[in-house]
């Protein structure tokens, strides 16, 4: 079996890295990717490793502590140590250190686009100017680094209208409400108004899964029309108490900003809504959970144009750096 190896920080994982791995895989039977890890790095090595595994499930990814000198000989020795007796025949890099590093392992060096003609980018350039260089990121890196804004509110309070408009304004994706589609599927069944706790757990997980899938296509910002925290509140609405299982899912999620939509206009029945009588009370529940959990949020009120202006003013100053 022809064994290949490559190495890098992948900090963050960009399209040049992805190209290198694609080219390397095509020349070997098995490829090992070593990822340098330091505790001071803002993005943990485990996260970066999972980015590579997502796009390249057929490669072996190993995290390696960067606790040795940055020189070819010690890193060749470290690589052989990590490989545990396996001998690489080919070593792939785009860097000047590649030749002596490969020689130190007894491997042949294969240079992959050293001038970076295919993808003129480096990790340093991305860390210095993430916004400008955003198109050079791989999808999983985009999903991790995008700002996440959640539009939260009761029925008929303008959440979907605002989420869609923000996505259009920022030329990005928005995550629909999973629970709505779940309700559409079950609404004609007998005793449809009777909900079980497990259903809310399913909805919270489904919402999170939709979010992670669509985040891969985010353009600097991901707009979410609700989140598992909203499912937490809806559990109280239908079951009378909060659900520890749903709460745990909600606590595992992070958003840079919540936009709480105020129900300051008449209830609009779209054929699926049924919470007109309780929507003002539920609005207070949403507000309470945001405050209790210390979530960053603003309220948006008034006509759509006013809401948009307030939302954009709150979103734009929030730069997410690495």
CSV table of C-alpha atoms in Angstrom, one decimal:
chain,number,residue,atom,x,y,z
A,1,UNK,CA,0.0,0.0,0.0
A,2,UNK,CA,1.4,3.4,-1.0
A,3,UNK,CA,1.2,5.7,2.1
A,4,UNK,CA,1.2,9.4,1.8
A,5,UNK,CA,1.5,12.2,4.4
A,6,UNK,CA,1.0,15.9,4.6
A,7,UNK,CA,1.1,18.4,7.4
A,8,UNK,CA,-0.2,21.8,8.4
A,9,UNK,CA,-2.1,24.0,10.8
A,10,UNK,CA,-5.1,24.3,8.6
A,11,UNK,CA,-5.8,27.5,10.6
A,12,UNK,CA,-8.3,28.0,9.1
A,13,UNK,CA,-9.0,25.2,6.5
A,14,UNK,CA,-9.1,27.0,3.1
A,15,UNK,CA,-9.5,26.0,-0.5
A,16,UNK,CA,-5.8,25.7,-1.1
A,17,UNK,CA,-5.5,23.2,1.7
A,18,UNK,CA,-8.5,21.3,0.2
A,19,UNK,CA,-6.8,21.3,-3.2
A,20,UNK,CA,-3.6,19.9,-1.7
A,21,UNK,CA,-5.4,17.0,0.0
A,22,UNK,CA,-7.4,16.2,-3.2
A,23,UNK,CA,-4.2,16.1,-5.2
A,24,UNK,CA,-2.4,14.0,-2.6
A,25,UNK,CA,-5.2,11.5,-2.3
A,26,UNK,CA,-5.1,10.8,-6.0
A,27,UNK,CA,-1.5,9.6,-5.8
A,28,UNK,CA,-1.6,7.2,-2.8
A,29,UNK,CA,-3.7,4.4,-1.4
A,30,UNK,CA,-3.9,6.0,2.0
A,31,UNK,CA,-3.2,9.6,3.1
A,32,UNK,CA,-2.4,10.8,6.6
A,33,UNK,CA,-3.0,14.4,7.5
A,34,UNK,CA,-1.1,15.8,10.5
A,35,UNK,CA,-2.6,18.9,12.2
A,36,UNK,CA,-0.5,21.1,14.4
A,37,UNK,CA,-2.0,21.9,17.8
A,38,UNK,CA,-1.2,24.6,20.3
A,39,UNK,CA,-3.3,25.6,23.3
A,40,UNK,CA,-3.1,29.3,22.3
A,41,UNK,CA,-4.8,28.8,19.0
A,42,UNK,CA,-8.3,30.3,18.9
A,43,UNK,CA,-9.7,27.3,16.8
A,44,UNK,CA,-9.0,24.0,18.6
A,45,UNK,CA,-7.1,21.4,16.5
A,46,UNK,CA,-10.0,19.0,17.1
A,47,UNK,CA,-12.4,21.4,15.3
A,48,UNK,CA,-10.0,21.8,12.4
A,49,UNK,CA,-9.5,18.0,12.2
A,50,UNK,CA,-13.3,17.5,11.9
A,51,UNK,CA,-13.4,20.1,9.1
A,52,UNK,CA,-11.1,17.9,7.1
A,53,UNK,CA,-12.9,14.7,8.0
A,54,UNK,CA,-16.2,16.2,6.8
A,55,UNK,CA,-14.8,16.9,3.3
A,56,UNK,CA,-12.4,14.0,3.2
A,57,UNK,CA,-13.8,11.0,5.2
A,58,UNK,CA,-11.3,8.7,3.5
A,59,UNK,CA,-8.2,10.3,4.9
A,60,UNK,CA,-6.7,9.7,8.4
A,61,UNK,CA,-6.4,12.9,10.4
A,62,UNK,CA,-4.1,13.1,13.4
A,63,UNK,CA,-3.6,16.0,15.8
A,64,UNK,CA,0.0,16.6,16.7
A,65,UNK,CA,1.2,18.9,19.5
A,66,UNK,CA,3.4,21.8,18.3
A,67,UNK,CA,5.8,21.5,21.2
A,68,UNK,CA,9.0,21.0,19.2
A,69,UNK,CA,11.2,23.4,17.2
A,70,UNK,CA,9.8,24.5,13.8
A,71,UNK,CA,12.4,22.8,11.8
A,72,UNK,CA,12.3,19.9,9.3
A,73,UNK,CA,14.3,17.3,11.2
A,74,UNK,CA,12.4,17.3,14.5
A,75,UNK,CA,9.1,17.3,12.6
A,76,UNK,CA,10.2,14.4,10.4
A,77,UNK,CA,11.0,12.5,13.6
A,78,UNK,CA,7.7,13.5,15.1
A,79,UNK,CA,5.8,12.3,12.0
A,80,UNK,CA,7.5,8.9,12.1
A,81,UNK,CA,6.7,8.6,15.8
A,82,UNK,CA,3.0,9.4,15.1
A,83,UNK,CA,2.9,6.9,12.3
A,84,UNK,CA,3.9,4.1,14.6
A,85,UNK,CA,6.1,2.1,12.3
A,86,UNK,CA,4.3,2.9,9.0
A,87,UNK,CA,6.7,4.2,6.4
A,88,UNK,CA,5.4,7.0,4.1
A,89,UNK,CA,6.5,6.8,0.5
A,90,UNK,CA,5.3,10.3,-0.5
A,91,UNK,CA,5.1,13.5,1.4
A,92,UNK,CA,3.0,16.3,0.0
A,93,UNK,CA,3.4,20.1,0.8
A,94,UNK,CA,3.2,23.4,-0.9
A,95,UNK,CA,6.0,24.8,1.2
A,96,UNK,CA,9.8,25.2,1.0
A,97,UNK,CA,10.2,23.0,4.1
A,98,UNK,CA,8.7,20.0,2.2
A,99,UNK,CA,11.8,18.7,0.6
A,100,UNK,CA,14.0,18.3,3.8
A,101,UNK,CA,10.9,17.2,5.8
A,102,UNK,CA,10.3,14.4,3.3
A,103,UNK,CA,13.9,13.4,3.2
A,104,UNK,CA,14.0,13.1,7.0
A,105,UNK,CA,11.2,10.5,6.8
A,106,UNK,CA,12.8,8.7,3.9
A,107,UNK,CA,10.0,9.8,1.6
A,108,UNK,CA,9.9,11.5,-1.7
A,109,UNK,CA,8.5,15.0,-1.7
A,110,UNK,CA,5.7,16.0,-4.0
A,111,UNK,CA,5.2,19.7,-4.4
A,112,UNK,CA,1.6,20.7,-4.9
A,113,UNK,CA,1.2,24.2,-6.5
A,114,UNK,CA,3.9,26.0,-4.5
A,115,UNK,CA,3.2,29.4,-6.3
A,116,UNK,CA,-0.5,28.9,-5.2
A,117,UNK,CA,-1.8,29.7,-8.7
A,118,UNK,CA,-5.0,27.7,-8.2
A,119,UNK,CA,-5.9,29.3,-4.9
A,120,UNK,CA,-3.8,32.3,-4.0
A,121,UNK,CA,-4.4,32.3,-0.3
A,122,UNK,CA,-2.7,31.4,3.0
A,123,UNK,CA,-3.9,30.9,6.6
A,124,UNK,CA,-2.1,34.1,7.6
A,125,UNK,CA,-4.0,36.1,5.0
A,126,UNK,CA,-7.3,34.7,6.1
A,127,UNK,CA,-6.6,35.4,9.8
A,128,UNK,CA,-5.7,39.0,9.0
A,129,UNK,CA,-8.7,39.7,6.8
A,130,UNK,CA,-11.3,37.1,7.1
A,131,UNK,CA,-14.2,39.1,5.6
A,132,UNK,CA,-12.4,40.0,2.3
A,133,UNK,CA,-11.0,36.5,1.9
A,134,UNK,CA,-14.2,34.7,2.9
A,135,UNK,CA,-14.7,32.9,-0.5
A,136,UNK,CA,-11.4,31.1,0.0
A,137,UNK,CA,-12.7,29.3,3.1
A,138,UNK,CA,-13.9,25.7,2.8
A,139,UNK,CA,-17.6,25.1,3.7
A,140,UNK,CA,-17.0,23.7,7.2
A,141,UNK,CA,-14.7,26.6,8.0
A,142,UNK,CA,-17.5,29.0,6.8
A,143,UNK,CA,-20.0,27.2,9.0
A,144,UNK,CA,-17.8,27.6,12.1
A,145,UNK,CA,-16.7,31.2,11.5
A,146,UNK,CA,-20.0,32.7,10.3
A,147,UNK,CA,-21.8,35.0,12.7
A,148,UNK,CA,-25.1,33.5,13.8
A,149,UNK,CA,-28.1,35.6,14.3
A,150,UNK,CA,-31.4,34.1,15.5
A,151,UNK,CA,-34.7,35.8,14.9
A,152,UNK,CA,-36.9,34.7,17.8
A,153,UNK,CA,-40.6,35.4,18.5
A,154,UNK,CA,-44.1,34.2,18.9
A,155,UNK,CA,-46.5,33.3,16.1
A,156,UNK,CA,-47.4,36.1,13.8
A,157,UNK,CA,-44.7,38.5,15.0
A,158,UNK,CA,-42.7,38.8,11.8
A,159,UNK,CA,-39.9,36.4,12.4
A,160,UNK,CA,-39.9,34.7,9.0
A,161,UNK,CA,-40.3,37.9,7.1
A,162,UNK,CA,-37.4,39.5,8.9
A,163,UNK,CA,-35.2,36.4,8.6
A,164,UNK,CA,-35.8,36.1,4.8
A,165,UNK,CA,-35.2,39.9,4.3
A,166,UNK,CA,-31.9,39.8,6.3
A,167,UNK,CA,-30.7,36.8,4.3
A,168,UNK,CA,-31.4,38.6,1.1
A,169,UNK,CA,-29.7,41.8,2.4
A,170,UNK,CA,-26.5,39.9,3.3
A,171,UNK,CA,-26.7,37.5,0.3
A,172,UNK,CA,-26.6,34.5,2.6
A,173,UNK,CA,-28.8,31.6,3.7
A,174,UNK,CA,-31.5,31.5,6.3
A,175,UNK,CA,-32.6,28.5,8.3
A,176,UNK,CA,-36.4,27.8,8.2
A,177,UNK,CA,-38.4,26.7,11.2
A,178,UNK,CA,-38.2,22.9,11.5
A,179,UNK,CA,-41.1,22.8,14.0
A,180,UNK,CA,-43.5,24.4,11.5
A,181,UNK,CA,-42.9,21.7,8.9
A,182,UNK,CA,-43.2,19.0,11.6
A,183,UNK,CA,-46.6,20.4,12.6
A,184,UNK,CA,-47.6,20.5,8.9
A,185,UNK,CA,-47.0,16.8,8.8
A,186,UNK,CA,-48.9,15.9,11.9
A,187,UNK,CA,-51.7,18.4,12.1
A,188,UNK,CA,-54.4,16.2,10.5
A,189,UNK,CA,-53.8,13.2,12.8
A,190,UNK,CA,-56.2,12.4,15.6
A,191,UNK,CA,-55.7,14.4,18.8
A,192,UNK,CA,-53.2,16.6,16.9
A,193,UNK,CA,-53.2,19.2,19.7
A,194,UNK,CA,-51.7,16.7,22.2
A,195,UNK,CA,-48.0,16.9,22.2
A,196,UNK,CA,-45.4,14.5,23.8
A,197,UNK,CA,-42.1,15.6,25.2
A,198,UNK,CA,-40.1,13.4,22.8
A,199,UNK,CA,-41.5,15.4,19.9
A,200,UNK,CA,-40.0,18.6,21.2
A,201,UNK,CA,-36.6,16.9,21.5
A,202,UNK,CA,-36.9,15.7,17.9
A,203,UNK,CA,-37.8,19.2,16.8
A,204,UNK,CA,-34.9,20.8,18.7
A,205,UNK,CA,-32.5,18.3,17.1
A,206,UNK,CA,-34.0,18.8,13.7
A,207,UNK,CA,-33.6,22.5,14.0
A,208,UNK,CA,-30.0,22.2,15.0
A,209,UNK,CA,-29.3,19.8,12.1
A,210,UNK,CA,-30.9,22.0,9.5
A,211,UNK,CA,-28.8,24.9,10.9
A,212,UNK,CA,-25.5,23.0,10.6
A,213,UNK,CA,-26.3,21.8,7.1
A,214,UNK,CA,-27.2,25.3,5.8
A,215,UNK,CA,-24.3,26.9,7.7
A,216,UNK,CA,-21.9,25.2,5.2
A,217,UNK,CA,-23.2,27.7,2.6
A,218,UNK,CA,-23.2,30.8,4.9
A,219,UNK,CA,-21.8,34.1,3.5
A,220,UNK,CA,-20.2,35.5,6.6
A,221,UNK,CA,-23.6,35.5,8.4
A,222,UNK,CA,-26.2,32.7,9.1
A,223,UNK,CA,-29.8,33.9,9.8
A,224,UNK,CA,-31.9,31.5,11.8
A,225,UNK,CA,-35.7,31.7,12.0
A,226,UNK,CA,-35.9,30.3,15.5
A,227,UNK,CA,-33.7,27.9,17.5
A,228,UNK,CA,-33.9,25.1,20.1
A,229,UNK,CA,-34.4,27.7,22.8
A,230,UNK,CA,-37.7,28.6,21.2
A,231,UNK,CA,-38.6,24.9,21.2
A,232,UNK,CA,-37.8,25.0,25.0
A,233,UNK,CA,-40.4,27.7,25.3
A,234,UNK,CA,-43.0,25.9,23.2
A,235,UNK,CA,-42.6,22.8,25.4
A,236,UNK,CA,-43.8,25.0,28.3
A,237,UNK,CA,-46.7,26.1,26.1
A,238,UNK,CA,-47.9,22.6,25.4
A,239,UNK,CA,-46.6,20.6,28.3
A,240,UNK,CA,-46.8,23.1,31.1
A,241,UNK,CA,-43.1,22.8,32.1
A,242,UNK,CA,-39.7,23.1,30.6
A,243,UNK,CA,-38.0,20.0,29.3
A,244,UNK,CA,-34.4,19.3,30.6
A,245,UNK,CA,-33.6,17.4,27.4
A,246,UNK,CA,-34.7,20.3,25.2
A,247,UNK,CA,-32.9,22.7,27.5
A,248,UNK,CA,-29.7,20.7,27.1
A,249,UNK,CA,-29.9,21.0,23.3
A,250,UNK,CA,-30.6,24.7,23.6
A,251,UNK,CA,-27.6,25.2,25.9
A,252,UNK,CA,-25.3,23.5,23.3
A,253,UNK,CA,-26.0,26.2,20.7
A,254,UNK,CA,-24.4,29.6,20.3
A,255,UNK,CA,-25.7,32.7,18.6
A,256,UNK,CA,-23.9,36.1,18.4
A,257,UNK,CA,-27.2,38.0,18.5
A,258,UNK,CA,-30.9,37.4,19.1
A,259,UNK,CA,-33.5,39.6,17.4
A,260,UNK,CA,-36.7,39.3,19.5
A,261,UNK,CA,-39.7,40.3,17.4
A,262,UNK,CA,-42.5,42.1,19.2
A,263,UNK,CA,-46.1,41.1,18.3
A,264,UNK,CA,-47.2,44.7,17.9
A,265,UNK,CA,-49.6,44.1,15.0
A,266,UNK,CA,-52.8,42.2,14.6
A,267,UNK,CA,-52.6,38.4,14.5
A,268,UNK,CA,-52.5,37.0,11.0
A,269,UNK,CA,-53.9,33.5,10.6
A,270,UNK,CA,-52.1,31.6,7.9
A,271,UNK,CA,-54.0,28.3,8.3
A,272,UNK,CA,-51.6,26.7,10.8
A,273,UNK,CA,-51.4,29.2,13.7
A,274,UNK,CA,-53.4,28.7,16.9
A,275,UNK,CA,-51.7,30.8,19.6
A,276,UNK,CA,-53.4,34.1,19.2
A,277,UNK,CA,-54.8,34.1,22.8
A,278,UNK,CA,-51.4,33.4,24.4
A,279,UNK,CA,-49.0,35.2,22.1
A,280,UNK,CA,-48.4,38.2,24.4
A,281,UNK,CA,-47.8,35.9,27.4
A,282,UNK,CA,-45.4,33.8,25.4
A,283,UNK,CA,-43.6,36.9,24.2
A,284,UNK,CA,-42.8,37.5,27.9
A,285,UNK,CA,-41.6,33.9,28.2
A,286,UNK,CA,-39.2,34.4,25.3
A,287,UNK,CA,-37.9,37.6,26.9
A,288,UNK,CA,-37.5,36.0,30.3
A,289,UNK,CA,-35.4,33.1,29.0
A,290,UNK,CA,-33.1,35.4,27.0
A,291,UNK,CA,-32.5,37.5,30.1
A,292,UNK,CA,-32.1,34.6,32.5
A,293,UNK,CA,-29.5,33.0,30.2
A,294,UNK,CA,-27.7,36.2,29.5
A,295,UNK,CA,-28.2,36.0,25.8
A,296,UNK,CA,-27.2,39.0,23.7
A,297,UNK,CA,-30.5,40.3,22.2
A,298,UNK,CA,-32.4,43.4,21.0
A,299,UNK,CA,-36.1,43.8,20.5
A,300,UNK,CA,-37.4,44.8,17.1
A,301,UNK,CA,-40.7,46.7,16.8
A,302,UNK,CA,-42.7,48.7,14.3
A,303,UNK,CA,-43.0,48.5,10.5
A,304,UNK,CA,-40.7,46.1,8.6
A,305,UNK,CA,-38.4,48.9,7.4
A,306,UNK,CA,-37.8,50.0,11.0
A,307,UNK,CA,-37.1,46.5,12.1
A,308,UNK,CA,-34.7,45.9,9.3
A,309,UNK,CA,-32.8,49.1,10.0
A,310,UNK,CA,-32.5,48.2,13.7
A,311,UNK,CA,-31.4,44.7,13.0
A,312,UNK,CA,-28.7,45.7,10.4
A,313,UNK,CA,-27.4,48.3,12.8
A,314,UNK,CA,-27.0,45.7,15.5
A,315,UNK,CA,-25.5,43.0,13.2
A,316,UNK,CA,-22.9,45.0,11.2
A,317,UNK,CA,-20.6,46.1,14.1
A,318,UNK,CA,-20.1,42.5,15.2
A,319,UNK,CA,-17.0,41.3,13.6
A,320,UNK,CA,-16.0,37.6,14.3
A,321,UNK,CA,-12.3,37.3,14.3
A,322,UNK,CA,-9.9,34.3,14.5
